Short mmCIF file of C-alpha atoms in Angstrom, two decimals:
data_model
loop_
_atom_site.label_atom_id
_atom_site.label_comp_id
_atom_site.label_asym_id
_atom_site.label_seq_id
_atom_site.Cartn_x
_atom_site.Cartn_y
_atom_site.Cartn_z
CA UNK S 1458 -3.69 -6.85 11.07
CA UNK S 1459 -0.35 -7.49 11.50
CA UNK S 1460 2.48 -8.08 8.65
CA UNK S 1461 6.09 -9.60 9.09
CA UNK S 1462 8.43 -7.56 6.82
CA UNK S 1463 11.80 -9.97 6.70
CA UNK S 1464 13.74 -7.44 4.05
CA UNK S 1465 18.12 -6.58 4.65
CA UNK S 1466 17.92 -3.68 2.63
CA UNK S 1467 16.80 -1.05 5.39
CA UNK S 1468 15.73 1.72 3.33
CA UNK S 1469 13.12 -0.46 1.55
CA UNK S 1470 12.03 -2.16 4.84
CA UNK S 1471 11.39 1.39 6.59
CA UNK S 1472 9.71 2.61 3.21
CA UNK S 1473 7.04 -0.58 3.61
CA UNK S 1474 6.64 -0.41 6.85
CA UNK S 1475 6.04 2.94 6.86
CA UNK S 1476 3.30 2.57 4.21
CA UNK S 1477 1.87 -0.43 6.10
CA UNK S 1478 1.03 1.57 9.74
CA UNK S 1479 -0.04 4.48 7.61
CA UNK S 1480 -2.42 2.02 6.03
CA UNK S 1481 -3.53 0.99 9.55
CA UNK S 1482 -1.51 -2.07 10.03
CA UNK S 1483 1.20 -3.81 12.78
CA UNK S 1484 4.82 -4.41 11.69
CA UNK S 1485 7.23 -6.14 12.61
CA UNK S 1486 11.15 -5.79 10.65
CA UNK S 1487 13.72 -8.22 10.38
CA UNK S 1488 17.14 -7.70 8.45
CA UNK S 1489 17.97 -10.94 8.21
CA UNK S 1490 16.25 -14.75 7.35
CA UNK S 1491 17.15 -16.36 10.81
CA UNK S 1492 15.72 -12.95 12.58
CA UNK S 1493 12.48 -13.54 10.44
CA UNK S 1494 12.17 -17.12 11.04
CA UNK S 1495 12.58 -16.60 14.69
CA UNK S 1496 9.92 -13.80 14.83
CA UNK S 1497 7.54 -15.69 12.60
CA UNK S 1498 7.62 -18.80 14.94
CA UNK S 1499 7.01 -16.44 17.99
CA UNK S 1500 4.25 -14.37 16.48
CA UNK S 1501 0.95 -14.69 14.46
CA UNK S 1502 1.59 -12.03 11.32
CA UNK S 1503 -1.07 -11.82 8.82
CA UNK S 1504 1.05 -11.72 6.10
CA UNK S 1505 4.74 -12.03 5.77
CA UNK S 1506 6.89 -10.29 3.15
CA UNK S 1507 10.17 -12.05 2.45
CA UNK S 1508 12.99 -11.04 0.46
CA UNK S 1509 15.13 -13.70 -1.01
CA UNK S 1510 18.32 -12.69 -0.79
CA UNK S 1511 18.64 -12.72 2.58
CA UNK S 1512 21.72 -12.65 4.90
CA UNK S 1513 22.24 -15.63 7.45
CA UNK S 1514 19.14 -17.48 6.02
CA UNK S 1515 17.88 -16.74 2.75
CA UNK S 1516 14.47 -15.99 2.27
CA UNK S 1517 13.37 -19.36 0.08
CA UNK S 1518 14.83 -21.71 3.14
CA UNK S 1519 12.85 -19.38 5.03
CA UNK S 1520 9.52 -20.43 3.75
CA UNK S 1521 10.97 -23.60 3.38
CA UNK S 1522 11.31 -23.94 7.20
CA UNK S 1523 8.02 -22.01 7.78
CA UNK S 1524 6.22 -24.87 5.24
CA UNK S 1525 8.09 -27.73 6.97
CA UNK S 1526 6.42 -26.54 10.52
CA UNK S 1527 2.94 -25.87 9.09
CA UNK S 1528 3.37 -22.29 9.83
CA UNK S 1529 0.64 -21.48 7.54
CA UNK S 1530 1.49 -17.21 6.95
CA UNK S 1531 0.85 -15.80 3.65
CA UNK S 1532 4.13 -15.18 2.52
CA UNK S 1533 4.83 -12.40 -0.60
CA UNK S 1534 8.09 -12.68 -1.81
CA UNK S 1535 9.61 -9.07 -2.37
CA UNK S 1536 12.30 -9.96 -4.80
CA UNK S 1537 14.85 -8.46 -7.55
CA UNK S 1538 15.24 -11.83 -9.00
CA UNK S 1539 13.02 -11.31 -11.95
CA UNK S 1540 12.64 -14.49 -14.44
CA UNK S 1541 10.01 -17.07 -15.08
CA UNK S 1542 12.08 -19.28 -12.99
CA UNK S 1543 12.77 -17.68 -9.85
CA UNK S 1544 9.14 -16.90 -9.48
CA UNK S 1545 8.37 -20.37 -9.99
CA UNK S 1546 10.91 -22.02 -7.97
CA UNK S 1547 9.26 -19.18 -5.05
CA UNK S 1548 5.93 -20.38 -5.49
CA UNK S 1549 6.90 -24.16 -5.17
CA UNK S 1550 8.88 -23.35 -2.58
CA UNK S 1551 5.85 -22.05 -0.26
CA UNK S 1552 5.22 -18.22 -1.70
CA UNK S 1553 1.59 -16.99 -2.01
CA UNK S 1554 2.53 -14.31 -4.08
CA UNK S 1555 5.66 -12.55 -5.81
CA UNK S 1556 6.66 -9.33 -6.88
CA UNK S 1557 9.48 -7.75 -8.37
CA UNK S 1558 10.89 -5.22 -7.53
CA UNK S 1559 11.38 -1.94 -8.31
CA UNK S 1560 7.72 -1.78 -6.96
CA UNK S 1561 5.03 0.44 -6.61
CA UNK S 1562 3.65 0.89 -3.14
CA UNK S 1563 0.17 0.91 -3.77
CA UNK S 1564 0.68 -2.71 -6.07
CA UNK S 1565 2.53 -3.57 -2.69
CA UNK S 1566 -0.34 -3.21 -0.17
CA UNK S 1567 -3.46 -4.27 -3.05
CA UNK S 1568 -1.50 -7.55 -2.91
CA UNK S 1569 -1.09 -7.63 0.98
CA UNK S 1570 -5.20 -7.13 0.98
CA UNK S 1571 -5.38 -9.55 -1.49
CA UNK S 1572 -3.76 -12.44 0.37
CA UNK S 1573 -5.41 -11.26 3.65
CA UNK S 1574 -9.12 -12.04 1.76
CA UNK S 1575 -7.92 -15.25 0.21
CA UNK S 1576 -6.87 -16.72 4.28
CA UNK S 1577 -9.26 -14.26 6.02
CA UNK S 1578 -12.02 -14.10 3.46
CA UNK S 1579 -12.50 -10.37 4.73
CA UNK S 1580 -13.95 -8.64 1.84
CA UNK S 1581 -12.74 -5.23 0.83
CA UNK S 1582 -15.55 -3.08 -0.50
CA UNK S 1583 -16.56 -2.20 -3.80
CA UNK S 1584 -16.95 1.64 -3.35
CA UNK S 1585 -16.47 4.51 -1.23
CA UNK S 1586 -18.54 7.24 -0.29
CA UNK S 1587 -18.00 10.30 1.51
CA UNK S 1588 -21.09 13.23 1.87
CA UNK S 1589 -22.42 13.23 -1.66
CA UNK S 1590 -20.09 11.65 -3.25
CA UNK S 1591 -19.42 7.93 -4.26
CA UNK S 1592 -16.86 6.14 -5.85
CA UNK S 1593 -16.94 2.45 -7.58
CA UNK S 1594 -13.67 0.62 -7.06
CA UNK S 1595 -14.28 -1.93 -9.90
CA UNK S 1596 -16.04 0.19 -12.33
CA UNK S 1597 -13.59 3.69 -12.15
CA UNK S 1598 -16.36 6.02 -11.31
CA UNK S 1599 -16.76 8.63 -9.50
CA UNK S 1600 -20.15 10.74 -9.10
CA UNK S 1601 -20.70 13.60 -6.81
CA UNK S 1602 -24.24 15.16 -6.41
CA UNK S 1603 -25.32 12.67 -9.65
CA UNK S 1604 -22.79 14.50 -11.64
CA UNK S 1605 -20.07 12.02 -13.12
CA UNK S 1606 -16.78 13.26 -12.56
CA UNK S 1607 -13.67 11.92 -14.84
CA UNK S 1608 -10.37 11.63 -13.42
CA UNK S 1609 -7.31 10.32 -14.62
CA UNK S 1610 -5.12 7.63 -12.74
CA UNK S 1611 -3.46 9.42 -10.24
CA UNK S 1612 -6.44 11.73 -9.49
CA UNK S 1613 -8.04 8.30 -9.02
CA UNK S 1614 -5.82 7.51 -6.63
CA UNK S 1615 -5.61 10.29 -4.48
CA UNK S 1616 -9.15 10.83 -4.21
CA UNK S 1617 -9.43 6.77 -3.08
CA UNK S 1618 -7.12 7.54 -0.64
CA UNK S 1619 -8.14 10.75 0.67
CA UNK S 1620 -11.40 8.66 0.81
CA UNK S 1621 -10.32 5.62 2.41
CA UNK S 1622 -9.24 8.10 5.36
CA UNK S 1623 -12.00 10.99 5.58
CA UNK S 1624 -11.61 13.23 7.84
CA UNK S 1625 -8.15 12.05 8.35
CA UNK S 1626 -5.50 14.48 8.01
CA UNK S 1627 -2.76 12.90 5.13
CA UNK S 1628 0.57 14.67 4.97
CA UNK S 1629 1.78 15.37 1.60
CA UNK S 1630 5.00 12.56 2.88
CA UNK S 1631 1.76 9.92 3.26
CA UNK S 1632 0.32 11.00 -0.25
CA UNK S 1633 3.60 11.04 -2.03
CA UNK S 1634 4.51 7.30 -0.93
CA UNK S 1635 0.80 6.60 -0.97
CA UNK S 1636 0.45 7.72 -4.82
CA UNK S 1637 3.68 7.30 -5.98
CA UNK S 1638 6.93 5.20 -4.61
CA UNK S 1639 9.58 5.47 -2.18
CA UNK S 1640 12.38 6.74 -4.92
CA UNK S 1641 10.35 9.87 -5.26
CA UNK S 1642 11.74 13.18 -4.67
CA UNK S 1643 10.08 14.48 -0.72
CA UNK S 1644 11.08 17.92 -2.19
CA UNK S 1645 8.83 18.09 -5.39
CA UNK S 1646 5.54 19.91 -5.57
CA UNK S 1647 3.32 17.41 -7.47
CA UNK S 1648 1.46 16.94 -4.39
CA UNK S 1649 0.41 20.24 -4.52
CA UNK S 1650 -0.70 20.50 -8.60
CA UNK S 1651 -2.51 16.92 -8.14
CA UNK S 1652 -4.65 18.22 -5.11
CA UNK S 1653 -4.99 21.67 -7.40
CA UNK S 1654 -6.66 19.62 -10.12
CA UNK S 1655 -8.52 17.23 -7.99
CA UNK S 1656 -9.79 20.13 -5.97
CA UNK S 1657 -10.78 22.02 -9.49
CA UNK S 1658 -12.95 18.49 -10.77
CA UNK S 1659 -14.39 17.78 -7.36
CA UNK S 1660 -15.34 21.04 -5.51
CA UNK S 1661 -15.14 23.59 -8.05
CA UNK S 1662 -18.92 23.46 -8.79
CA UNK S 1663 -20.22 22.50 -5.87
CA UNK S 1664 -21.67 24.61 -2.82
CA UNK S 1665 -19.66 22.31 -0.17
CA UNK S 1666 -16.23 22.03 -0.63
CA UNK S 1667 -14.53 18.50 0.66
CA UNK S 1668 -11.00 18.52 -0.24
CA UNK S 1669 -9.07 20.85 2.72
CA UNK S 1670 -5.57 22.11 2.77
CA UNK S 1671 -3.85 21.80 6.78
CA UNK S 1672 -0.93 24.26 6.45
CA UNK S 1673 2.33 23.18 6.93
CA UNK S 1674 0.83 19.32 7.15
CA UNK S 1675 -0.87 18.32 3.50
CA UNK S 1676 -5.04 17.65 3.42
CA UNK S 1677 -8.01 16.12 4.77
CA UNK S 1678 -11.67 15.09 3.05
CA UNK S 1679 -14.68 16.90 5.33
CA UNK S 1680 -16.96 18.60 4.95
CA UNK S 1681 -16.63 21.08 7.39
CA UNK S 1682 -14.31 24.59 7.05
#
C-alpha cells in the first residue's frame, strides 16, 4: 500500500510518514500542493492525505484538479481548519474523509484503513491471536489460556500493537508514536510503566511469558526466551 502525504509543515509530514512505513506502508512527501498534484498524476497512491493550507496550490484546488481528471485517490484532508463549514466545503470539494488536527496517530492510520476497505474492500480482521491468547477488535476482549484479562485503553492498545507485529521487535520511539502522538516527550518513561503493567496482567500468571524486553531497543511478543 502506498499513501501520498501532501503536508508543508515538515515536522508533521515526517511524524506520519514515519508512522505509516512503521505500519508497513509506501510514502511518498510533498511540501507543497503543485508538488502533490504532480506526484499524484505520476503515481498510483492508495490514499492521499492533503493539507489545506498549502503553499503554491492549496490543498482544496488540489482535489479539485485531482476530481476534474478522474483521478479517483482517496483523499483525507489533514486540516486545522476546524468548523462545520470547512469540513463541508472539503467533502464537496472531493475529500473522502477529514480530520482535524491536533490528531492522534492511531485515529490517523484507523481512518487510512478505513478508506483503503471502502475502494479496496480489503477487510481488516476482527481479532488477533498470538500463542494462547486472542483478542476481539470489536468486542474489547482479551482472553489468554480462557482466562479474561481486563485492560484499560492504552494497555489495549499496546497489546494490539505488540500483536499486530509478533515477533517483531517495536522500539519504545515506534510504541510512543504508535500509542500516543507525535508532541510526546521521546524522553519520558511511560513506555516502560505501560509494558510493566501489561506484562503484570498478561504473563504474570502464566507458565510462558510473551511480552520480551530487547535492551537498549524496546519489546517484542514471542514466545520464546
Amino acid at each position: 500500500m502506498k499513501v501520498l502525504i501532501v503536508e508543508d509543515d515538515r515536522q508533521i509530514s515526517d511524524f506520519i510518514s514515519k508512522g505509516l512505513i512503521q505500519a508497513n506502508f509506501a510514502v511518498d512527501q510533498a511540501e507543497d500542493g503543485d508538488t502533490g498534484l504532480y506526484l499524484a498524476r505520476q503515481n498510483h497512491y492508495d490514499v492521499a492525505i492533503v493539507d489545506l493550507m498549502l503553499p503554491i496550490l492549496d490543498g482544496l484546488s488540489l482535489i479539485e484538479s485531482l476530481r476534474k481528471e478522474k483521478i479517483n485517490t482517496p483523499v483525507l484532508i489533514l486540516s486545522a481548519k476546524r468548523s462545520v463549514d470547512d469540513r463541508i466545503i472539503g467533502l464537496e470539494k472531493g475529500g473522502d474523509d477529514y480530520l482535524v488536527k491536533p490528531f492522534i496517530f492511531g485515529e490517523l492510520l484507523a481512518r487510512v484503513h478505513a478508506l483503503i476497505r471502502r475502494t479496496s474492500g480489503i477487510l481488516e480482521p476482527i481479532s488477533l491471536s498470538y500463542a494462547d491468547l486472542t483478542m476481539d477488535l470489536l468486542k474489547r476482549d482479551v482472553v489468554r489460556s480462557g482466562e479474561v484479562i481486563e485492560l484499560q485503553p492504552r494497555e489495549f492498545a499496546l497489546l494490539e500493537y505488540l500483536l499486530r507485529n509478533a515477533e517483531r521487535v517495536l522500539s519504545k520511539t515506534l510504541i510512543l508514536e504508535r500509542i500516543w502522538d507525535y508532541r510526546f516527550d521521546p524522553q519520558t518513561n511511560v513506555i516502560d510503566v505501560l509494558v510493566s503493567r501489561l506484562r503484570s496482567k498478561i504473563d504474570r500468571d502464566f507458565p510462558t511469558k510473551l511480552i520480551h524486553t530487547i535492551r537498549g531497543i524496546g519489546y517484542v511478543l514471542k514466545t520464546s526466551p
